[in-house]
CSV table of C-alpha atoms in Angstrom, one decimal:
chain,number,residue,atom,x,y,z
Q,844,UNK,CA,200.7,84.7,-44.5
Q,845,UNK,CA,197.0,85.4,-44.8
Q,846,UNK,CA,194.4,83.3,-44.3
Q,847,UNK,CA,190.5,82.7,-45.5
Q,848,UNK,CA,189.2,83.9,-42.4
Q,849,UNK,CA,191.4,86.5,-41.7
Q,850,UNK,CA,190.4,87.9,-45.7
Q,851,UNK,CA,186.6,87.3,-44.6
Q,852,UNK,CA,187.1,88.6,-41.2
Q,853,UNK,CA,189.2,91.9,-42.7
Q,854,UNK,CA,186.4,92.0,-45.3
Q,855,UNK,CA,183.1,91.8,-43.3
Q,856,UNK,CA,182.6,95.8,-44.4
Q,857,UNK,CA,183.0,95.6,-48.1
Q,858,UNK,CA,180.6,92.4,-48.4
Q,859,UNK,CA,177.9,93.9,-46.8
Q,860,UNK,CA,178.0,96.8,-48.4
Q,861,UNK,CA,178.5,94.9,-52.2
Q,862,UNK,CA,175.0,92.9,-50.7
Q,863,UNK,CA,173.7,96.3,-49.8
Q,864,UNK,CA,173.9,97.6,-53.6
Q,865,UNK,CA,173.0,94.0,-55.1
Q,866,UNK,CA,169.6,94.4,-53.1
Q,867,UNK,CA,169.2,97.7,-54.1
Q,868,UNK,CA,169.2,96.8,-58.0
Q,869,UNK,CA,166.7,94.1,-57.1
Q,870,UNK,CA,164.1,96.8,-55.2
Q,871,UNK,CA,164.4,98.5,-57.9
Q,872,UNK,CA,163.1,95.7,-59.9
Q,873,UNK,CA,160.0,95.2,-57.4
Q,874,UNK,CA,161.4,91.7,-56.7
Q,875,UNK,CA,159.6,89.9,-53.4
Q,876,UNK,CA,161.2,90.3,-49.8
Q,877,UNK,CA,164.1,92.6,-51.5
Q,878,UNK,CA,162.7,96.0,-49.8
Q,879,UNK,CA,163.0,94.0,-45.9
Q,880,UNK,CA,166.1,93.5,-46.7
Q,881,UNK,CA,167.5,96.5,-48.2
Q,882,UNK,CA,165.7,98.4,-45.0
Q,883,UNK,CA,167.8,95.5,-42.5
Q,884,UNK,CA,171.0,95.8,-44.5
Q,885,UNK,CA,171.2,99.5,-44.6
Q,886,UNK,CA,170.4,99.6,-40.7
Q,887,UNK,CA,173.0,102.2,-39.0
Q,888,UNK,CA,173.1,99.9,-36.2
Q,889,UNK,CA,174.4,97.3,-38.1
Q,890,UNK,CA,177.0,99.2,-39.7
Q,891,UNK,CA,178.3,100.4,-36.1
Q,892,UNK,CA,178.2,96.4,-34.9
Q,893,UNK,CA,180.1,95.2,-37.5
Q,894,UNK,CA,182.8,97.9,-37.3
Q,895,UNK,CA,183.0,97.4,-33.4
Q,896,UNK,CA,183.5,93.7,-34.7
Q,897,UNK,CA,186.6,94.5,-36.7
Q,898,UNK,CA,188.0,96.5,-34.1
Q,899,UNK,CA,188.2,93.3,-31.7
Q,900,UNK,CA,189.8,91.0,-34.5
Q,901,UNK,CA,192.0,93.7,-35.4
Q,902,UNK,CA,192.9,94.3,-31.3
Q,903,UNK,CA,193.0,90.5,-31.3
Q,904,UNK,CA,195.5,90.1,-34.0
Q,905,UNK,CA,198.0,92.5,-32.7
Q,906,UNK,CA,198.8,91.8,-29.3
Q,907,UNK,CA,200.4,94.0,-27.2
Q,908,UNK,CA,203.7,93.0,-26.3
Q,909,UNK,CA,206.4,94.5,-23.4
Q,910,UNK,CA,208.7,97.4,-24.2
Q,911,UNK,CA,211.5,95.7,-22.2
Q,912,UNK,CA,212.0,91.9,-20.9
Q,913,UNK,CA,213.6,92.7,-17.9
Q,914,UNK,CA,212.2,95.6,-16.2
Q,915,UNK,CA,213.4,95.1,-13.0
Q,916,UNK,CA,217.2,96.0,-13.6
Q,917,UNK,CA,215.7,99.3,-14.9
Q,918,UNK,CA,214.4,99.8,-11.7
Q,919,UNK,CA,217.8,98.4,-10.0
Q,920,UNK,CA,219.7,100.3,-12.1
Q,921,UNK,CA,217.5,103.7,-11.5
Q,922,UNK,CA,217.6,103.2,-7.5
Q,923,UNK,CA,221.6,102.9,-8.0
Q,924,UNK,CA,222.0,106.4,-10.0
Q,925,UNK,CA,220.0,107.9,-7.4
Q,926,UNK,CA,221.5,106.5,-4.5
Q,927,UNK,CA,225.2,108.1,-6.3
Q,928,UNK,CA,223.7,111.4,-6.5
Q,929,UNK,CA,225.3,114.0,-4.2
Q,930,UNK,CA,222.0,116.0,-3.6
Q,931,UNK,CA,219.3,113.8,-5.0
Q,932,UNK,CA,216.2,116.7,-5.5
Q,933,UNK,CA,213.1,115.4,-3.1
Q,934,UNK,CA,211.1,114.1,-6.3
Q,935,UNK,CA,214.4,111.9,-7.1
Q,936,UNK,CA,214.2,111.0,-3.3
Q,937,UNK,CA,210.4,110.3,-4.0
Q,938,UNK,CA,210.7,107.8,-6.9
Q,939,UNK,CA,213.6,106.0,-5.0
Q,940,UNK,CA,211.0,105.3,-1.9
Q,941,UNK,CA,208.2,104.2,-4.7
Q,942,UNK,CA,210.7,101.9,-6.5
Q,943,UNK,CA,211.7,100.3,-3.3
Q,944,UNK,CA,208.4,99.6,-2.3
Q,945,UNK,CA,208.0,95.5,-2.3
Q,946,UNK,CA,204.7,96.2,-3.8
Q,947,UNK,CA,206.5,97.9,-7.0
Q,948,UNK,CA,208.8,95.5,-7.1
Q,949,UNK,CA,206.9,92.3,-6.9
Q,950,UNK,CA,204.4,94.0,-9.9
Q,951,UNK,CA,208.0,94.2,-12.1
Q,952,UNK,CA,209.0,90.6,-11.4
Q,953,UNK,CA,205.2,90.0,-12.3
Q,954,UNK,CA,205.5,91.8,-15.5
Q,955,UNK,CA,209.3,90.5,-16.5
Q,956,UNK,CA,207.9,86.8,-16.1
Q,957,UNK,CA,205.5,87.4,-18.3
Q,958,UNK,CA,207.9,89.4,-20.7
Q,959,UNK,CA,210.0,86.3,-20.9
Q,960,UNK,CA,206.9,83.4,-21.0
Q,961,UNK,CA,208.8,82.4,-17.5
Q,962,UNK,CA,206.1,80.6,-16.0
Q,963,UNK,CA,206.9,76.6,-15.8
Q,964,UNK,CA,208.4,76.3,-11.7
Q,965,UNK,CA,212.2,75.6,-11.3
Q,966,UNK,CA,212.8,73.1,-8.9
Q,967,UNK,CA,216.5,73.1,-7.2
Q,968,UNK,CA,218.9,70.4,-9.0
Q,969,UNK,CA,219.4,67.4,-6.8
Q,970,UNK,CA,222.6,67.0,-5.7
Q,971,UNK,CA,225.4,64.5,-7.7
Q,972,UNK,CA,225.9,62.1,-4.9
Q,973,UNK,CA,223.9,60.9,-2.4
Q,974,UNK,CA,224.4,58.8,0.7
Q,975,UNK,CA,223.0,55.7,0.4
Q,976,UNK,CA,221.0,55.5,3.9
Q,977,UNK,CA,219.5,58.9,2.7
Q,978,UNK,CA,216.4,59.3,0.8
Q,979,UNK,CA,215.5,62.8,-1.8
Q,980,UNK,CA,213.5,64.9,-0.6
Q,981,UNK,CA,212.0,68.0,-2.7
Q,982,UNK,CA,210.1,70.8,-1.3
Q,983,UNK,CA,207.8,72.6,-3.3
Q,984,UNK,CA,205.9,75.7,-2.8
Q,985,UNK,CA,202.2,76.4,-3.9
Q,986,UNK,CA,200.9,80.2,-3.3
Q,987,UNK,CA,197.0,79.0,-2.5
Q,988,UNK,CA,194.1,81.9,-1.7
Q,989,UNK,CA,190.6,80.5,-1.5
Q,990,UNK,CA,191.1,78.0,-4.7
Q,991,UNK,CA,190.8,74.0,-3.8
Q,992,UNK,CA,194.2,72.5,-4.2
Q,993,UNK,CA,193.2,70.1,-6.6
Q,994,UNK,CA,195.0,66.9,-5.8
Q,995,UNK,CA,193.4,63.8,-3.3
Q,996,UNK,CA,195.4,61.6,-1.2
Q,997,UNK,CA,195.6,58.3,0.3
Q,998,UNK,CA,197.2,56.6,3.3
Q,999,UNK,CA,199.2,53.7,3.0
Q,1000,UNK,CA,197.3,50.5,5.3
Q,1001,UNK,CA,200.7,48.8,6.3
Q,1002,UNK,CA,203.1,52.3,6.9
Q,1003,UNK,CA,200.7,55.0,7.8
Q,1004,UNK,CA,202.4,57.3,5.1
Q,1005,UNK,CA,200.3,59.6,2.9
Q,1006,UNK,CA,201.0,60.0,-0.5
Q,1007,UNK,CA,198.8,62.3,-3.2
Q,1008,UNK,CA,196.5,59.7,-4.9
Q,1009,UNK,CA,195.6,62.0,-7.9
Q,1010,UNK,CA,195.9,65.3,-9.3
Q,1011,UNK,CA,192.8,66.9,-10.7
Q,1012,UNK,CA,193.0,68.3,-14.1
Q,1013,UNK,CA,193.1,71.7,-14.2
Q,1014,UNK,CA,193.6,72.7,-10.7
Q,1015,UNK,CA,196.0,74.6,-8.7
Q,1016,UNK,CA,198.8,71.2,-8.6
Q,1017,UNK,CA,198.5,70.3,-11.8
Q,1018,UNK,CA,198.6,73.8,-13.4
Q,1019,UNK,CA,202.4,74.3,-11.5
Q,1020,UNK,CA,203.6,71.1,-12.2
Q,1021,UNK,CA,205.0,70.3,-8.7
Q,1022,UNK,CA,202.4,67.6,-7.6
Q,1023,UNK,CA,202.2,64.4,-8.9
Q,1024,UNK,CA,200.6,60.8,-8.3
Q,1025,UNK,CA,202.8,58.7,-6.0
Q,1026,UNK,CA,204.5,61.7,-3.7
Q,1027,UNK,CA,205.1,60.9,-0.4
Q,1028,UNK,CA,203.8,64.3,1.6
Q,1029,UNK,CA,206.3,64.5,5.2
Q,1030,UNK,CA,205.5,67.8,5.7
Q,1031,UNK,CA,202.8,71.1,5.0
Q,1032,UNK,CA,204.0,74.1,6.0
Q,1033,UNK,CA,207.0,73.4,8.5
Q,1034,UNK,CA,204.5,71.0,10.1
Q,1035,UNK,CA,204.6,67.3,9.8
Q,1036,UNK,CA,202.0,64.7,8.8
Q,1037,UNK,CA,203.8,61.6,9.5
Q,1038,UNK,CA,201.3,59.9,11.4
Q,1039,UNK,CA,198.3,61.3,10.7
Q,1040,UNK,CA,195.1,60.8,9.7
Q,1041,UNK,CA,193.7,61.8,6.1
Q,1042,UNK,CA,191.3,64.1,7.6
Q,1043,UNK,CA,193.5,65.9,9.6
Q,1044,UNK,CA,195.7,66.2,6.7
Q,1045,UNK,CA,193.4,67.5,3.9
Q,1046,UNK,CA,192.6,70.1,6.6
Q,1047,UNK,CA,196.1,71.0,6.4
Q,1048,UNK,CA,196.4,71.4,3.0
């Protein structure tokens, strides 16, 4: 289905150039302001910017999409038929040391999430039954460079436990989904923060 703008956008060419000949007829007829135009209208640079315009939408409107969804068994599969081969030649022996490096292999597990719009985390199920005197825990990961986390927290006056207070918009615990107001935080990286204070835990984190 087409819409309005996609006919304007699609048709940006053909207008100017019907204005181009409308404006002609009127210089033609000596009317005021019609010559400025006609020069403006008729510029070569204007041409070439509108073109370069339709070649974005155009790009915009057909997005490129992956070949394969799961590229990673290709590369499984491709390691196994060389790892069968009797005398594997020393570019097969090559390819098998490229597609085994984790570098390779983590850019195909990139691309394959992608593929498949993977990209909500998946938390492990919790188990059916649980003993009563135990309490749920989850642990979650968060892969975190130089970006803020995005999420404050606050201690409890009476227990001393920590729990995040509020997750920014936006930020690196709200965009994955496994941070939310009211968690009780026990431990940051193998280390625990029972006990401690809220500056010594946002240093943590």
């Amino acid at each position: 289905m087409i819409t309005i703008r996609q006919t304007m956008e699609e048709g940006v060419s053909e207008v100017l150039s019907s204005v181009v000949e409308d404006v002609g007829e009127a210089v033609s007829k000596n009317i005021d302001g019609a010559q400025l135009l006609h020069e403006l209208l008729s510029a070569p640079w204007l041409h070439a910017l509108l073109k370069i315009y339709e070649c974005l939408l155009q790009f915009q409107r057909s997005t490129p999409s992956p070949l394969l969804p799961c590229a990673s068994g290709l590369l499984l599969e491709i390691m196994a038929i060389i790892q069968r081969a009797h005398r594997p030649s020393a570019e097969a022996c090559e390819l098998y040391n490229l597609l085994s490096s984790p570098h390779v292999q983590a850019f195909l597990s990139s691309h394959d999430s992608v593929a498949q719009s993977d990209y909500l985390p998946v938390l492990p199920p919790l188990p059916d039954e649980l003993p009563e005197d135990e309490e749920a825990m989850r642990i979650v990961c968060l892969v975190k460079n130089n970006q803020p986390l995005g999420a404050t927290i606050r201690r409890d006056g009476v227990t001393g436990d920590i729990y995040i207070a509020r997750v920014i918009h936006g930020g690196l615990a709200d965009r994955s989904g496994l941070l939310h107001p009211g968690d009780l935080l026990v431990e940051v990286n193998g280390n625990s923060v029972v006990g401690l204070e809220p500056e010594k835990v946002i240093q943590i984190l």
